[in-house]
Coordinates of C-alpha atoms in Angstrom, one line a residue:
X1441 CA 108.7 106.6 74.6
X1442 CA 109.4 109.2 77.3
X1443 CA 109.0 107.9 81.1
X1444 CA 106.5 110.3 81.6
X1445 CA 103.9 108.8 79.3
X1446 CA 103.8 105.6 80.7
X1447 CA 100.6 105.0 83.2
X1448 CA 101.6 104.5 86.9
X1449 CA 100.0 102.6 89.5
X1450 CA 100.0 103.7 92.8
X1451 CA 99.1 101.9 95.5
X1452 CA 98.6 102.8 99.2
X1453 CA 100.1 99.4 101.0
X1454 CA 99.1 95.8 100.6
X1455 CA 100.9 93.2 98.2
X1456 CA 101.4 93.8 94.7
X1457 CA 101.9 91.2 92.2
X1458 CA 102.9 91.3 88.6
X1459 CA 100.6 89.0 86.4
X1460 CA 100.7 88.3 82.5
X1461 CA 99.5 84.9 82.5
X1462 CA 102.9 82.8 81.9
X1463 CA 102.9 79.8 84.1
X1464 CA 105.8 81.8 86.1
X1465 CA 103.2 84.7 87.0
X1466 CA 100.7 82.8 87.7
X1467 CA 102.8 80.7 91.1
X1468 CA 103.6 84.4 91.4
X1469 CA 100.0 85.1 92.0
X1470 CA 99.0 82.3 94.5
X1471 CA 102.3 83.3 96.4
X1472 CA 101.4 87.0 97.0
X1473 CA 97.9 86.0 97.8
X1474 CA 98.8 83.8 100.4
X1475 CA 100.9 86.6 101.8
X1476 CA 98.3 89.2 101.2
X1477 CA 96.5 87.0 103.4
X1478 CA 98.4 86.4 106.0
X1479 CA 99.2 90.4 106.0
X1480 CA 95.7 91.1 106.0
X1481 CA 96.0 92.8 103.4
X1482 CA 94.6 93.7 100.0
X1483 CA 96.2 92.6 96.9
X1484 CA 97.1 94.8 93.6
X1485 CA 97.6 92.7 90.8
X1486 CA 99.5 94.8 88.2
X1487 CA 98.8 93.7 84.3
X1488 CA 101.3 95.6 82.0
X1489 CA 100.1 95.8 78.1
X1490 CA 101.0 97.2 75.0
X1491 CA 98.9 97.8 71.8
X1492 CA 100.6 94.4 71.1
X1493 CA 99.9 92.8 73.5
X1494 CA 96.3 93.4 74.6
X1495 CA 93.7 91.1 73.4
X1496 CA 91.6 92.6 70.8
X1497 CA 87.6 93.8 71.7
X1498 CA 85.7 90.8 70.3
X1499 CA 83.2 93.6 69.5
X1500 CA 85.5 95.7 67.3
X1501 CA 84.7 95.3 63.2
X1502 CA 87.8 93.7 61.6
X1503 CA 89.2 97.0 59.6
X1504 CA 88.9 99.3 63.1
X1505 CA 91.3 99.9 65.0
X1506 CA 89.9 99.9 69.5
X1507 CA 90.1 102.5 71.0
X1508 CA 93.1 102.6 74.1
X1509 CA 89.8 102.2 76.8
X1510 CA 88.7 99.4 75.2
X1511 CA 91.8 97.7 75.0
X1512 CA 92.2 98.6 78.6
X1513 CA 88.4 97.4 79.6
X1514 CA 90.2 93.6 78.0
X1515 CA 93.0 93.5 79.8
X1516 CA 91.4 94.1 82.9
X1517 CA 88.5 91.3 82.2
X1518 CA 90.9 89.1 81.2
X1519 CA 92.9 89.6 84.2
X1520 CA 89.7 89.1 86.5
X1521 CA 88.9 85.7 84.8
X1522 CA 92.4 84.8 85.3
X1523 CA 92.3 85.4 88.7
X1524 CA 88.9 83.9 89.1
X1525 CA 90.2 80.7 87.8
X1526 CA 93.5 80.5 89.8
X1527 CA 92.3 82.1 93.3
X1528 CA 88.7 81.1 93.1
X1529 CA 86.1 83.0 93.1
X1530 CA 86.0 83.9 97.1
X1531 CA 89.6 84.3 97.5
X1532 CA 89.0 86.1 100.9
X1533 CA 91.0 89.0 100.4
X1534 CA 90.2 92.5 99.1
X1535 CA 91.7 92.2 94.7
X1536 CA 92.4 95.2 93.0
X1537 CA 93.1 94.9 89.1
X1538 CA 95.5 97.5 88.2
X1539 CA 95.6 97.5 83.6
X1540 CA 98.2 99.9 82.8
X1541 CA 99.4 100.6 79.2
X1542 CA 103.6 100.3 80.5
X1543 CA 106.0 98.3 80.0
X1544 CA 106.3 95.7 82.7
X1545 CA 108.9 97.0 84.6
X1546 CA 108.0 100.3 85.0
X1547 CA 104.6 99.6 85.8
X1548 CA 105.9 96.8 89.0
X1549 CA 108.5 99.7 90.0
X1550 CA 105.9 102.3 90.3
X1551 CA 103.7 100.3 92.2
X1552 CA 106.2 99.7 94.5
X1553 CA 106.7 103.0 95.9
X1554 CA 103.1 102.5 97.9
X1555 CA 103.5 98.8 98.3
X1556 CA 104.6 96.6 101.2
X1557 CA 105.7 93.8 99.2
X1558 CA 106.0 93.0 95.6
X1559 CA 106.2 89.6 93.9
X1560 CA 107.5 89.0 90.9
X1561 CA 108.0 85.3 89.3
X1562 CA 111.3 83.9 87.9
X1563 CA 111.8 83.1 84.1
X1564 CA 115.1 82.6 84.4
X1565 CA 116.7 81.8 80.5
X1566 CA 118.9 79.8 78.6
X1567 CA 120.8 76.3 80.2
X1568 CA 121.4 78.8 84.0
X1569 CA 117.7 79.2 84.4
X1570 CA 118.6 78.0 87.9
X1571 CA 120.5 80.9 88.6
X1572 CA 119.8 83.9 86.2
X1573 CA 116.5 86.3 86.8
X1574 CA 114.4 87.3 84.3
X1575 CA 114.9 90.4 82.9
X1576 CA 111.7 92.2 84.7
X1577 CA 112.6 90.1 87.9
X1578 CA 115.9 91.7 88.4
X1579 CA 114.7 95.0 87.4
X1580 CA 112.5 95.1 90.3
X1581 CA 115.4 93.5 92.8
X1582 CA 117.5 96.2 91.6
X1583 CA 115.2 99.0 91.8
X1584 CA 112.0 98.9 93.7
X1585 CA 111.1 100.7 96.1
X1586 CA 109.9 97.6 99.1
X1587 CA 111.2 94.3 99.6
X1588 CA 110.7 92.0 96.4
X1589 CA 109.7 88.4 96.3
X1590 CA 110.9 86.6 93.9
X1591 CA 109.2 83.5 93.6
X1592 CA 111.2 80.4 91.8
X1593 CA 108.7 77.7 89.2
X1594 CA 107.5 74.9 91.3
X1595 CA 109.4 71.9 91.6

């Protein structure tokens, strides 16, 4: 798939944060929030998906196939109830959702040409998980546009 076809996010400042609900992403998400507040600043949560990905409509008959905005209208719900449950549901800062049909790395990379900050969490792999990124993690450290923060699994 050509760059150009992916969906962009563009943000004008504030922390941006790359969520897709793995235990990593989700420390991720309380560590740019806490930032975000100390910033005073509004957070963009960024939720890549594919076709594959995305939950299916729970209204969609069996044989159908959803349309792209109603796999979109899932992601985002399901990232709000996410955040809802980790956050709270007064976080005190200003929470944008940002569902974009990209891969991951291009969506966080995109983002970060407006942003002040962008999180990412770390995977890590294999028996060096204490020193290897993940594969999105290091994409963004190489390649974004604003400082990264890569935030390491809680010990």
């Amino acid at each position: 798939m050509p760059d150009q076809m992916y969906q962009r996010v563009e943000v004008d400042g504030g922390v941006v944060v790359g969520v897709d609900a793995s235990s990593s992403s989700l420390h991720a998400l309380e560590s740019a929030a806490e930032e975000a507040k100390r910033r005073g600043t509004a957070l963009h949560v960024v939720c890549a998906w594919s076709i594959r990905t995305a939950p299916r409509p729970p209204d969609c008959p069996p044989n159908a196939v959803p349309s792209m905005e109603a796999f979109q209208h899932e992601v985002e719900k399901g990232a709000e109830r996410l955040i809802a449950r980790r956050l709270g549901p007064d976080p005190g800062i200003d929470i944008k959702v940002h569902a974009v049909h990209s891969p991951s790395p291009q969506a966080l990379l995109s983002a970060s040409r407006g942003a002040d900050l962008l999180v990412v969490g770390h995977r890590g792999r294999g028996g060096f998980s204490g020193l290897m990124l993940g594969s999105v993690a290091e994409q963004c450290v190489r390649h974004a546009a604003c400082p990264v923060l890569v935030v390491r699994p809680a010990v």
